Structures are given as structure tokens and as C-alpha cells.
mmCIF file with all atom_site columns, C-alpha atoms in Angstrom:
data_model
loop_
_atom_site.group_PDB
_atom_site.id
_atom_site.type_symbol
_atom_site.label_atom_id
_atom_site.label_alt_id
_atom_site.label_comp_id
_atom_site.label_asym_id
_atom_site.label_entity_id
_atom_site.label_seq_id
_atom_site.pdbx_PDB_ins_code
_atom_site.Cartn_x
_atom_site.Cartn_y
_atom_site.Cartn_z
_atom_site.occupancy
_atom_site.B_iso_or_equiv
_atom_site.pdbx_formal_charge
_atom_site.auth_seq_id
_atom_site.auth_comp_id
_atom_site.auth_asym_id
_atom_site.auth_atom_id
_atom_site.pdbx_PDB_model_num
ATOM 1   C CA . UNK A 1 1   ? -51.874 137.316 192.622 1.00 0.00 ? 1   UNK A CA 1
ATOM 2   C CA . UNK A 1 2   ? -49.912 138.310 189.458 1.00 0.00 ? 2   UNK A CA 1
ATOM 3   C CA . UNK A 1 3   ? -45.987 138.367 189.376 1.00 0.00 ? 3   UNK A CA 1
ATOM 4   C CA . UNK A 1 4   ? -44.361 140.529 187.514 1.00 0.00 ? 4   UNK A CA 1
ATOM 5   C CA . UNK A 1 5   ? -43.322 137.515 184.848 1.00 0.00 ? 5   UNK A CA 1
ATOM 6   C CA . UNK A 1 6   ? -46.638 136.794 184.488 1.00 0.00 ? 6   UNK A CA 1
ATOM 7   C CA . UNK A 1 7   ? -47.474 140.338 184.059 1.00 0.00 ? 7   UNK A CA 1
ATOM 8   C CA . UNK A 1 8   ? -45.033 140.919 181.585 1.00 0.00 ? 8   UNK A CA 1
ATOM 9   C CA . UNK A 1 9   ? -46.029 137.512 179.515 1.00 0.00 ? 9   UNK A CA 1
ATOM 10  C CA . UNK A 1 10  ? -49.508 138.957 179.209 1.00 0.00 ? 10  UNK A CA 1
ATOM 11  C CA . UNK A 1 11  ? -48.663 142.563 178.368 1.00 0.00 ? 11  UNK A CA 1
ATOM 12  C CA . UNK A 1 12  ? -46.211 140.155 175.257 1.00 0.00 ? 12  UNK A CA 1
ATOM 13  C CA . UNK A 1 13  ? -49.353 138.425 174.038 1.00 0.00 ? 13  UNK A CA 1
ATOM 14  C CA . UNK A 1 14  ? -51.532 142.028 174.047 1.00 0.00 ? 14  UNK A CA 1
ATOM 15  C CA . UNK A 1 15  ? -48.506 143.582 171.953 1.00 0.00 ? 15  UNK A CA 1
ATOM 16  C CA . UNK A 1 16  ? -48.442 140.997 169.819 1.00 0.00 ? 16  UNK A CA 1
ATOM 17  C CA . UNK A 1 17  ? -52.445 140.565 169.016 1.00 0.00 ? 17  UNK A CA 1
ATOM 18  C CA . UNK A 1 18  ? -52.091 144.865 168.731 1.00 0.00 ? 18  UNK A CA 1
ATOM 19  C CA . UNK A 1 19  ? -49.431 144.671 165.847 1.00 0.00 ? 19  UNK A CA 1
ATOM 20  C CA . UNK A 1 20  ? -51.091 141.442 164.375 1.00 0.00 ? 20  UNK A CA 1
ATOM 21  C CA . UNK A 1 21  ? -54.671 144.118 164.337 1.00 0.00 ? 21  UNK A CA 1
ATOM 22  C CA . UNK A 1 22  ? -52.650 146.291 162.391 1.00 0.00 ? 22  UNK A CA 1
ATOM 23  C CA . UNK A 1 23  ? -51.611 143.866 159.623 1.00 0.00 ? 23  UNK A CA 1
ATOM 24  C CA . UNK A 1 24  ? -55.052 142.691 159.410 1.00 0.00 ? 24  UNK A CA 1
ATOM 25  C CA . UNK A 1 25  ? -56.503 146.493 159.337 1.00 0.00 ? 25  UNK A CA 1
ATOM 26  C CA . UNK A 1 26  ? -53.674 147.166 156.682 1.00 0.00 ? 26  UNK A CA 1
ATOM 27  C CA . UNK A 1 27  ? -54.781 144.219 154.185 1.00 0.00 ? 27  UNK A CA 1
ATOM 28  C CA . UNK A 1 28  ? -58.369 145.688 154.120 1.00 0.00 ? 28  UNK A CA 1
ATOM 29  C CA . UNK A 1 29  ? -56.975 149.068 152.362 1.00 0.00 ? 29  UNK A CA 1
ATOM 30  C CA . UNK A 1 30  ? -57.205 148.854 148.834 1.00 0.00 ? 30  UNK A CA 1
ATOM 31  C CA . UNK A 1 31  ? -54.271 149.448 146.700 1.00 0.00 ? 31  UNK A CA 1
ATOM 32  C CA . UNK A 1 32  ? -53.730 149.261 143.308 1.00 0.00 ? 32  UNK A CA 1
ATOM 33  C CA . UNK A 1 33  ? -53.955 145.368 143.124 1.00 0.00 ? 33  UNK A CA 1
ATOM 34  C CA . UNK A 1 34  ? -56.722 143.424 143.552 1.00 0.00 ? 34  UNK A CA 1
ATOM 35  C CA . UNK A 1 35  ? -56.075 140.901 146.540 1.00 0.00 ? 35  UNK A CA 1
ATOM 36  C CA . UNK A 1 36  ? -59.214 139.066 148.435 1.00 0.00 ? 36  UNK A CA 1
ATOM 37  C CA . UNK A 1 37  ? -57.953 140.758 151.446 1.00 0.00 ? 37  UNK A CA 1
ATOM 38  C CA . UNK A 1 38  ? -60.279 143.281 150.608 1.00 0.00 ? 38  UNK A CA 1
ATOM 39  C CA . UNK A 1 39  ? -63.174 142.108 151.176 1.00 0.00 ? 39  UNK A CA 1
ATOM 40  C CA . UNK A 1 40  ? -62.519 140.730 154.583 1.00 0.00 ? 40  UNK A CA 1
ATOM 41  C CA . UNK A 1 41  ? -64.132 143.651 156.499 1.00 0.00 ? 41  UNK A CA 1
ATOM 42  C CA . UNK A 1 42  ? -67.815 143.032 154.065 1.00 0.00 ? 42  UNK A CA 1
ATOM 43  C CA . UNK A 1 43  ? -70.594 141.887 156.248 1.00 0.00 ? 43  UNK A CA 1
ATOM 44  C CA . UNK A 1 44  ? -73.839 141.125 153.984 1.00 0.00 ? 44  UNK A CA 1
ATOM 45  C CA . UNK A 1 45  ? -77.400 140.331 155.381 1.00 0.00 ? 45  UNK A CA 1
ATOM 46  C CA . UNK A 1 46  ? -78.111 137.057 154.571 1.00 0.00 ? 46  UNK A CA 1
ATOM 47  C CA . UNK A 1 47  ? -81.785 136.232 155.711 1.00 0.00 ? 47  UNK A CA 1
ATOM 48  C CA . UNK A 1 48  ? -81.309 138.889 158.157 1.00 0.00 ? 48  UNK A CA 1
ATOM 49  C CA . UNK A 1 49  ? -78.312 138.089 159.677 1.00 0.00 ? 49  UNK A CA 1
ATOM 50  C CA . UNK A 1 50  ? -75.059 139.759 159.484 1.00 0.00 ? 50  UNK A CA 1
ATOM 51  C CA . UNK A 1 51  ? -72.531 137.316 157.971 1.00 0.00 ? 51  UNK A CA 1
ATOM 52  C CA . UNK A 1 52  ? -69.084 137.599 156.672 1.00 0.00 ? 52  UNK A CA 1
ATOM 53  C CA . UNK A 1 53  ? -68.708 137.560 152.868 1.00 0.00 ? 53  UNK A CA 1
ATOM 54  C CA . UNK A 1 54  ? -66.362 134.815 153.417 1.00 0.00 ? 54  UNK A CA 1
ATOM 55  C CA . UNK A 1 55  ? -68.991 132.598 154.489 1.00 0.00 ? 55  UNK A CA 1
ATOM 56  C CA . UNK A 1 56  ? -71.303 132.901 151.725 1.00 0.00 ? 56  UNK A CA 1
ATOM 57  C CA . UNK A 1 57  ? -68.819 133.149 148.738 1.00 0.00 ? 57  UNK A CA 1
ATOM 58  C CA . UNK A 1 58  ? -65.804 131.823 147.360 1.00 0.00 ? 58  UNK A CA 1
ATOM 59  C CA . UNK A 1 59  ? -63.667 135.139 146.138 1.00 0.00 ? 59  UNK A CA 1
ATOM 60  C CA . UNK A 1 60  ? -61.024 134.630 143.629 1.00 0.00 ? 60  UNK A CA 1
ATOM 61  C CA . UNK A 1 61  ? -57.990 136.624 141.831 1.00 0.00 ? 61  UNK A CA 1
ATOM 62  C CA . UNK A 1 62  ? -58.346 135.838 138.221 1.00 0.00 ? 62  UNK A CA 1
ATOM 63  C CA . UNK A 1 63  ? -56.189 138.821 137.301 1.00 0.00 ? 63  UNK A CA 1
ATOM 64  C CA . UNK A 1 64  ? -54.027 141.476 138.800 1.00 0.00 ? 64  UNK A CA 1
ATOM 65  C CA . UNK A 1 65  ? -57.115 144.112 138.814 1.00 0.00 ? 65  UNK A CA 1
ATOM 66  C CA . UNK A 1 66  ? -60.155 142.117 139.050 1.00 0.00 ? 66  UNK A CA 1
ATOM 67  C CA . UNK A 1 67  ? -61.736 140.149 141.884 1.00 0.00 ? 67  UNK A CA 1
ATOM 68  C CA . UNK A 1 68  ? -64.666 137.689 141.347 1.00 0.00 ? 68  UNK A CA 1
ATOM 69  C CA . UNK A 1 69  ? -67.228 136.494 144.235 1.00 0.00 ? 69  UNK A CA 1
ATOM 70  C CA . UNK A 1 70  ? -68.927 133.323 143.668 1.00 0.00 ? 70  UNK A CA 1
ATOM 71  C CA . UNK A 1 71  ? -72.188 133.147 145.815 1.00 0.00 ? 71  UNK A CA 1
ATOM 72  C CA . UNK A 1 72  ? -72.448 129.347 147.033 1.00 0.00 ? 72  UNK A CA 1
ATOM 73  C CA . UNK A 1 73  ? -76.419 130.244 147.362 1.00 0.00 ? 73  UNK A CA 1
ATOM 74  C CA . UNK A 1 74  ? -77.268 132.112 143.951 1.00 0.00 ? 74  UNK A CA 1
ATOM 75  C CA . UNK A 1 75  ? -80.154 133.772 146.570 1.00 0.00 ? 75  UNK A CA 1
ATOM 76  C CA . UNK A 1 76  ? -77.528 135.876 147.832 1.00 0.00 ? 76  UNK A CA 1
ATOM 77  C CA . UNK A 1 77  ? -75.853 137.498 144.361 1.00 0.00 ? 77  UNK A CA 1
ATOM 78  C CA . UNK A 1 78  ? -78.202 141.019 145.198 1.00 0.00 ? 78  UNK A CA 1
ATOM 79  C CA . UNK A 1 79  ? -77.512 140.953 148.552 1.00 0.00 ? 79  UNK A CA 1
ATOM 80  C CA . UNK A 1 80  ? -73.585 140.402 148.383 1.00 0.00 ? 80  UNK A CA 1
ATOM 81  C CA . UNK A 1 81  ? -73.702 143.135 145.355 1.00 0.00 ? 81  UNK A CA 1
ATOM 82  C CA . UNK A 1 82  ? -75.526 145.648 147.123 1.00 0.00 ? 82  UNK A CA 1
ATOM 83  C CA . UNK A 1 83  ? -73.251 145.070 150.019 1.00 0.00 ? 83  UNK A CA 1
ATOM 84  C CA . UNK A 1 84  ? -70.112 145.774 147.843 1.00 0.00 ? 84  UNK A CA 1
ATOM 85  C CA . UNK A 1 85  ? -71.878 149.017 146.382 1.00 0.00 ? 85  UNK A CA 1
ATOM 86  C CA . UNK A 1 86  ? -72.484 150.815 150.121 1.00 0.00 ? 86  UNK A CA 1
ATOM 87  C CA . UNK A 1 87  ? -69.275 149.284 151.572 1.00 0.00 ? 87  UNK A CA 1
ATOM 88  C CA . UNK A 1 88  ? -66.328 152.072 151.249 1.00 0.00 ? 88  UNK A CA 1
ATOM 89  C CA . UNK A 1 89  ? -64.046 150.125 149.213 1.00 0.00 ? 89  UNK A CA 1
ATOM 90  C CA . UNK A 1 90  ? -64.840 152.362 146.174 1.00 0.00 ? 90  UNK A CA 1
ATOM 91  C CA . UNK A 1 91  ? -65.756 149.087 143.461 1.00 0.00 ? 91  UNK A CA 1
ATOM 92  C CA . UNK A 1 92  ? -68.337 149.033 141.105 1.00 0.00 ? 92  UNK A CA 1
ATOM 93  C CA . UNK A 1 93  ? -69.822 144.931 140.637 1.00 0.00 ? 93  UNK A CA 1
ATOM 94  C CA . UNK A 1 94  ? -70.955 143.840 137.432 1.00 0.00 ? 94  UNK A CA 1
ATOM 95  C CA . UNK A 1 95  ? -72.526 140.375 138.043 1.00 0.00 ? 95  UNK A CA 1
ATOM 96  C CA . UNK A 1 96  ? -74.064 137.798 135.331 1.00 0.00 ? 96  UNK A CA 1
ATOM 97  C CA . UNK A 1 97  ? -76.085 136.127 137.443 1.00 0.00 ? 97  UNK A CA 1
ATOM 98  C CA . UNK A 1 98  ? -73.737 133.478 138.760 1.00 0.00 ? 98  UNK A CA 1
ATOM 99  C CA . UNK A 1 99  ? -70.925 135.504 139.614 1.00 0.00 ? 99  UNK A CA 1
ATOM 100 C CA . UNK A 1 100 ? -69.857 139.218 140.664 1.00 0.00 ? 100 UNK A CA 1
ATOM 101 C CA . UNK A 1 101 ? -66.884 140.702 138.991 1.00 0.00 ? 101 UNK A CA 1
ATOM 102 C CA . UNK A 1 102 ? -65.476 143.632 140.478 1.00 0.00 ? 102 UNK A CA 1
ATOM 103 C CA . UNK A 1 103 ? -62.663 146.064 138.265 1.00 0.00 ? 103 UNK A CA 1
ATOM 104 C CA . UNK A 1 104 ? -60.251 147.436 140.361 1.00 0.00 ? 104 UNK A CA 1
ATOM 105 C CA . UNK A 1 105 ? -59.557 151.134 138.860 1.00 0.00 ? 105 UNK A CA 1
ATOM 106 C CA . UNK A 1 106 ? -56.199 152.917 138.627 1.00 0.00 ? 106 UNK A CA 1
ATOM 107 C CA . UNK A 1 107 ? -56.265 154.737 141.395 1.00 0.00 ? 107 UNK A CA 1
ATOM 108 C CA . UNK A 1 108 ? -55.390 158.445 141.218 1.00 0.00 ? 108 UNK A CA 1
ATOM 109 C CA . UNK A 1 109 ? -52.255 160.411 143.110 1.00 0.00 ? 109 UNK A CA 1
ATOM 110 C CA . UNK A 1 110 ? -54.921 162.108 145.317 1.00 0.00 ? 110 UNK A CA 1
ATOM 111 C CA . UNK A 1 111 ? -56.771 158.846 145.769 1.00 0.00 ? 111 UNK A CA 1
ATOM 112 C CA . UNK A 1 112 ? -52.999 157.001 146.898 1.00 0.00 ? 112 UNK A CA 1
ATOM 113 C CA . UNK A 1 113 ? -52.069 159.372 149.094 1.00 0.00 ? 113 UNK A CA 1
ATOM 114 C CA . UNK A 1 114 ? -55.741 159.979 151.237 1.00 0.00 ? 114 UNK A CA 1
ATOM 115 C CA . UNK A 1 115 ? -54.817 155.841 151.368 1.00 0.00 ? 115 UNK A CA 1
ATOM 116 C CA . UNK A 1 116 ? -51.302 156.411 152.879 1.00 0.00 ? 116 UNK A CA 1
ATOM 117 C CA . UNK A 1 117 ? -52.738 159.183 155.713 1.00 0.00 ? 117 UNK A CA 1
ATOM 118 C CA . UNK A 1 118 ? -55.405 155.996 156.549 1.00 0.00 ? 118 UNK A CA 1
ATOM 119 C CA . UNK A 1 119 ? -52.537 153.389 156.994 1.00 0.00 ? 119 UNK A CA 1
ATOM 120 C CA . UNK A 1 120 ? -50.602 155.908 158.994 1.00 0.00 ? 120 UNK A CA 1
ATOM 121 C CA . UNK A 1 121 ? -53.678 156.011 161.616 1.00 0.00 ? 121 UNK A CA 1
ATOM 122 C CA . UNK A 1 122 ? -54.070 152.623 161.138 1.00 0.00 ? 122 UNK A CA 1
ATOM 123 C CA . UNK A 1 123 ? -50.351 152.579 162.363 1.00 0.00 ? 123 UNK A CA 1
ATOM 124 C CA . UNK A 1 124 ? -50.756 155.324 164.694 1.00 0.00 ? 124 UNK A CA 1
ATOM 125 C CA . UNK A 1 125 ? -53.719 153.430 166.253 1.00 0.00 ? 125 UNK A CA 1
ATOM 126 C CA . UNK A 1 126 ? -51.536 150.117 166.636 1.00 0.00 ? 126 UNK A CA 1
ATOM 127 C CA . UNK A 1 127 ? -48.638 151.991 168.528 1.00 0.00 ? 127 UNK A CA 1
ATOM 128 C CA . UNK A 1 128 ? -51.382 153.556 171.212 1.00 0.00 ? 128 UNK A CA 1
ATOM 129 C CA . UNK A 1 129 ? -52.764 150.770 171.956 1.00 0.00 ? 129 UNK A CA 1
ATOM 130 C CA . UNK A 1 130 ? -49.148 149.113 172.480 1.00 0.00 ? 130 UNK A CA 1
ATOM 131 C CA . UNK A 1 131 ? -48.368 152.377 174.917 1.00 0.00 ? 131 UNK A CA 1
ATOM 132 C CA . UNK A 1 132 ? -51.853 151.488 176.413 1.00 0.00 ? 132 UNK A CA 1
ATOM 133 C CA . UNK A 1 133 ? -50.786 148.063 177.018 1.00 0.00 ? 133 UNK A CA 1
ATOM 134 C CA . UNK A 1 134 ? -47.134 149.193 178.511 1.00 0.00 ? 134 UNK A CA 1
ATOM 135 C CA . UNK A 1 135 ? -48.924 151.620 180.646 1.00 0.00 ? 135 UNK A CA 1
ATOM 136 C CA . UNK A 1 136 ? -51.359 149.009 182.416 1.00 0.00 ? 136 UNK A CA 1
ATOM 137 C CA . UNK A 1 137 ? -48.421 146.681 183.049 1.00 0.00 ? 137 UNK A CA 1
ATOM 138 C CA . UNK A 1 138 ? -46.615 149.576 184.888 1.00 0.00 ? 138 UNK A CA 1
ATOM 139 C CA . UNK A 1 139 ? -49.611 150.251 187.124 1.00 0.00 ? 139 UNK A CA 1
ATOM 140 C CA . UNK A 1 140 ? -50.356 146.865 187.671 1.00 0.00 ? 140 UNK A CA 1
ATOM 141 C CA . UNK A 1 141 ? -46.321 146.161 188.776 1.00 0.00 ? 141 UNK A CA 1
ATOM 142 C CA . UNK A 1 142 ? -46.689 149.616 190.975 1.00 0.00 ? 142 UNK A CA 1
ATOM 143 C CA . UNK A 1 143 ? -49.730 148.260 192.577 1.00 0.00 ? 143 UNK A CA 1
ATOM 144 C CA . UNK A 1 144 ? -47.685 144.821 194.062 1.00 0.00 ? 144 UNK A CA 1
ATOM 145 C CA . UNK A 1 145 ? -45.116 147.115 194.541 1.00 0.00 ? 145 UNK A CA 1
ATOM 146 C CA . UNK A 1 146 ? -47.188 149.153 196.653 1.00 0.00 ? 146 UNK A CA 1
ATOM 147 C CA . UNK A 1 147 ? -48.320 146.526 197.796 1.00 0.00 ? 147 UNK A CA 1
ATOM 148 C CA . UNK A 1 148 ? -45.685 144.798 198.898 1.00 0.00 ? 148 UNK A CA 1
ATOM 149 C CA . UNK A 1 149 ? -45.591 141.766 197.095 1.00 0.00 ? 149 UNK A CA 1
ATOM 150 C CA . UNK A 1 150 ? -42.725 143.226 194.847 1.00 0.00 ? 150 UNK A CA 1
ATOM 151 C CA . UNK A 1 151 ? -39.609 144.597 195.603 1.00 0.00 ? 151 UNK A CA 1
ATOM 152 C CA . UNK A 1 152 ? -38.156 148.379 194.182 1.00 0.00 ? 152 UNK A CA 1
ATOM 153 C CA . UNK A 1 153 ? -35.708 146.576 192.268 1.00 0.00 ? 153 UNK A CA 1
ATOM 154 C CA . UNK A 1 154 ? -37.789 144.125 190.607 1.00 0.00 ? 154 UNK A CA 1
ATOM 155 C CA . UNK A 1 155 ? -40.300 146.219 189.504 1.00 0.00 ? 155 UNK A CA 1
ATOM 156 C CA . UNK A 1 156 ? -37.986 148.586 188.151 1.00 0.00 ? 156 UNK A CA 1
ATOM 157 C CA . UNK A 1 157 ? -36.521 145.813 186.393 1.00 0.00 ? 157 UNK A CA 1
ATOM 158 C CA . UNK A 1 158 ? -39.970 144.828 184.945 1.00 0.00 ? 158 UNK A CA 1
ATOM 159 C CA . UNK A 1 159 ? -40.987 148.085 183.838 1.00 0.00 ? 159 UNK A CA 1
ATOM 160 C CA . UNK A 1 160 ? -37.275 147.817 181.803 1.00 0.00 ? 160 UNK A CA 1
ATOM 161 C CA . UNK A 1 161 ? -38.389 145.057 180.132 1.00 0.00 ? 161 UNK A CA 1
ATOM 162 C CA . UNK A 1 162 ? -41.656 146.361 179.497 1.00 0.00 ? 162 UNK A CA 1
ATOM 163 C CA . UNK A 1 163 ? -40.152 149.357 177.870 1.00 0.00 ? 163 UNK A CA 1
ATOM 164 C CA . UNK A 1 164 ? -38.229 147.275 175.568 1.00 0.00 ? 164 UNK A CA 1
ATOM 165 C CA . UNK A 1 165 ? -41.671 145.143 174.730 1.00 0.00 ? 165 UNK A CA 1
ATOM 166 C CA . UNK A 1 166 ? -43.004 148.610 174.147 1.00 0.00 ? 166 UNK A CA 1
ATOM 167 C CA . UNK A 1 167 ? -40.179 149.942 171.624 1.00 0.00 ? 167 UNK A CA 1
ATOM 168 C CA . UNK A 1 168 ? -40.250 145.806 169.998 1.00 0.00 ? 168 UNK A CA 1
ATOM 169 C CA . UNK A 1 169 ? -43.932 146.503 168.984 1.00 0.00 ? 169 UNK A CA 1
ATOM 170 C CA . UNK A 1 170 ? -44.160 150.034 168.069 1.00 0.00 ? 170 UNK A CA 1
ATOM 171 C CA . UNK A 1 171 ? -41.063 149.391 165.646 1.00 0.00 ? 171 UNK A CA 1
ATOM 172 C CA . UNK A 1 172 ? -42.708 146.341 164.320 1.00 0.00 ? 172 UNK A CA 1
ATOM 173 C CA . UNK A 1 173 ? -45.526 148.307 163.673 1.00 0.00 ? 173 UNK A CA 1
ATOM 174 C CA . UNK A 1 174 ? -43.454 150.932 161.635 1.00 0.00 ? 174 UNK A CA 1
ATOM 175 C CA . UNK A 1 175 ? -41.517 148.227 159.839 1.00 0.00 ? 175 UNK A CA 1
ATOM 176 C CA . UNK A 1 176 ? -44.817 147.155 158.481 1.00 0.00 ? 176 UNK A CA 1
ATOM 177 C CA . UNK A 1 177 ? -46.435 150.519 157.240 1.00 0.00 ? 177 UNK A CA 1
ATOM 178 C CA . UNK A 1 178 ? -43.035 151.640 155.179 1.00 0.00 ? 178 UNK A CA 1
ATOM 179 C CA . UNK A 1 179 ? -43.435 148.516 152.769 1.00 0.00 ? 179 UNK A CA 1
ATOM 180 C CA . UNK A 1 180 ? -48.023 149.251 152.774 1.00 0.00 ? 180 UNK A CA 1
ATOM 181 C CA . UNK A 1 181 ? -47.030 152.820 151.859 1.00 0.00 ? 181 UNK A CA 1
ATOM 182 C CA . UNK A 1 182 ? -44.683 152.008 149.055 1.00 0.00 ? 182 UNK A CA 1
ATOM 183 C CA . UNK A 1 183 ? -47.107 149.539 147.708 1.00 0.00 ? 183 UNK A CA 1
ATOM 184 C CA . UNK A 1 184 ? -49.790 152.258 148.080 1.00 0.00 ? 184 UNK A CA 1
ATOM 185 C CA . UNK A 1 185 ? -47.777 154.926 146.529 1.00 0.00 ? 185 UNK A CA 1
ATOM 186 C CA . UNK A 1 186 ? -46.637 152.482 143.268 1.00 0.00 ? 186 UNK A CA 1
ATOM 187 C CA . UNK A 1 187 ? -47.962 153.203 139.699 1.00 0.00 ? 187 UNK A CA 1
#
């Protein structure tokens, strides 16, 4: 049987993984810089298997617009390129045959602000499933209230303080967009 503190404690933990989603979701969208971020989201198939590009590579920053992917099994180079080339990230690899360069282009006003409607859902997505986590707790607290394991006043109470956890998290999740938005939107 759940109490309302414990209730509330988990409904925390889900608000916090949901607005620590977002930031992850938000360093996979490309800007103008080149950050290793990007590539976070690239699964290749290495002998058949699905594996992060992480776990095959080392990727590096060597400049502002340019990221480099060093295979640590030169087996894998066409793969990982390949990979990069159907993935939606919009880069073109050039590789020598030790290493895969990819040129991050300029990107265009159209191009920035299709990126800033994507964050926004990404944002969007982040504050539902906060409301979806505020809304379980609530019918969860009205069940042992119906229950009668908790009293009117305490689960009123709760539901307060769930409401706050619920306005916490969805501003957290704005406060994070304005600063991915400027940095989208910057020449």
C-alpha cells in the first residue's frame, strides 16, 4: 500500500527522468555547431546487430564545424558511413579510410527555424508527459482516498504538492528550450 509521500516521491523521480528526456532529445538536434551530441541517437549494424555509434567509435570535435568518427574496428568505416548517410541528421561523410569526417554546413533561415518547431515538440512532448505523470498521482491518491486509507484533507494536500511538482517541471522544461532556440536561431 502506497502513501501519499511515497506517491508523491515517485511521481518527483518520473518528472525529473521526463525533463532530463528532454535535454537528452534536445542535444541530438543539430545546430549550427558541431558537438558529438549528435550522433548519440546513430545505431549502425555491426555484424548484424544494432549497436550504438558510441560503442564502435571514438567521435571527436577538431573544429567548431566538423566532427570526426574514428572506427576502433577499421571493418566498420562503411557501415558507420552508410549509417550517417540514411540517418536524418542532414551530413555528408567523407572518410580516408581510417577516419570519417563529417562538415557541418551553414544552415539556412528555413532550415533553423523547421529546427526550432522540432525542439518546441520536443518541449511540448516533455511537459505531457509531466501532466501524464501529475495525473496518475491524482488517481492513484483518489483511489486510497476512496479507499479509505487517506483522509480528504491529505489528499487534497498531496494533489497541492503535486501541482507544484507539475508547474516545477513544465517550467524547467521551458527554461531549457529558450536558451536551444537561441542557439538554433544564431548566425
Amino acid at each position: 500500500m502506497a502513501t501519499p509521500d511515497q506517491l508523491i516521491q515517485d511521481a518527483q523521480k518520473r518528472m525529473d527522468a521526463s525533463v532530463e528526456h528532454t535535454k537528452t532529445e534536445f542535444n541530438t538536434v543539430r545546430t549550427g555547431r558541431a558537438s558529438a551530441a549528435l550522433l548519440d541517437r546513430l545505431q549502425i549494424d555491426y555484424y548484424g546487430q544494432q549497436t550504438p555509434l558510441r560503442q564502435l567509435a571514438t567521435i571527436n570535435v577538431p573544429e567548431p564545424r566538423m566532427l570526426t568518427i574514428q572506427p576502433f574496428d577499421p571493418n566498420s568505416l562503411k557501415s558507420i558511413e552508410k549509417a550517417v548517410q540514411e540517418s536524418d541528421l542532414g551530413l555528408t561523410p567523407s572518410n580516408d579510410g581510417k577516419i570519417i569526417r563529417l562538415p557541418i554546413p551553414q544552415l539556412t533561415e528555413e532550415r533553423r527555424k523547421e529546427l526550432v518547431k522540432l525542439v518546441r515538440q520536443i518541449a511540448e512532448d516533455g511537459r505531457v508527459a509531466v501532466r501524464n505523470i501529475r495525473r496518475d498521482a491524482i488517481h492513484h491518491m483518489k483511489e486510497l482516498s476512496g479507499k479509505g486509507q487517506v483522509g480528504e484533507d491529505d489528499e487534497r494536500r498531496a494533489e497541492e504538492r503535486v501541482q507544484k511538482l507539475t508547474d516545477e517541471h513544465t517550467q524547467a522544461s521551458d527554461e531549457i528550450l529558450k536558451p536551444k532556440e537561441a542557439e538554433i536561431m544564431e548566425v
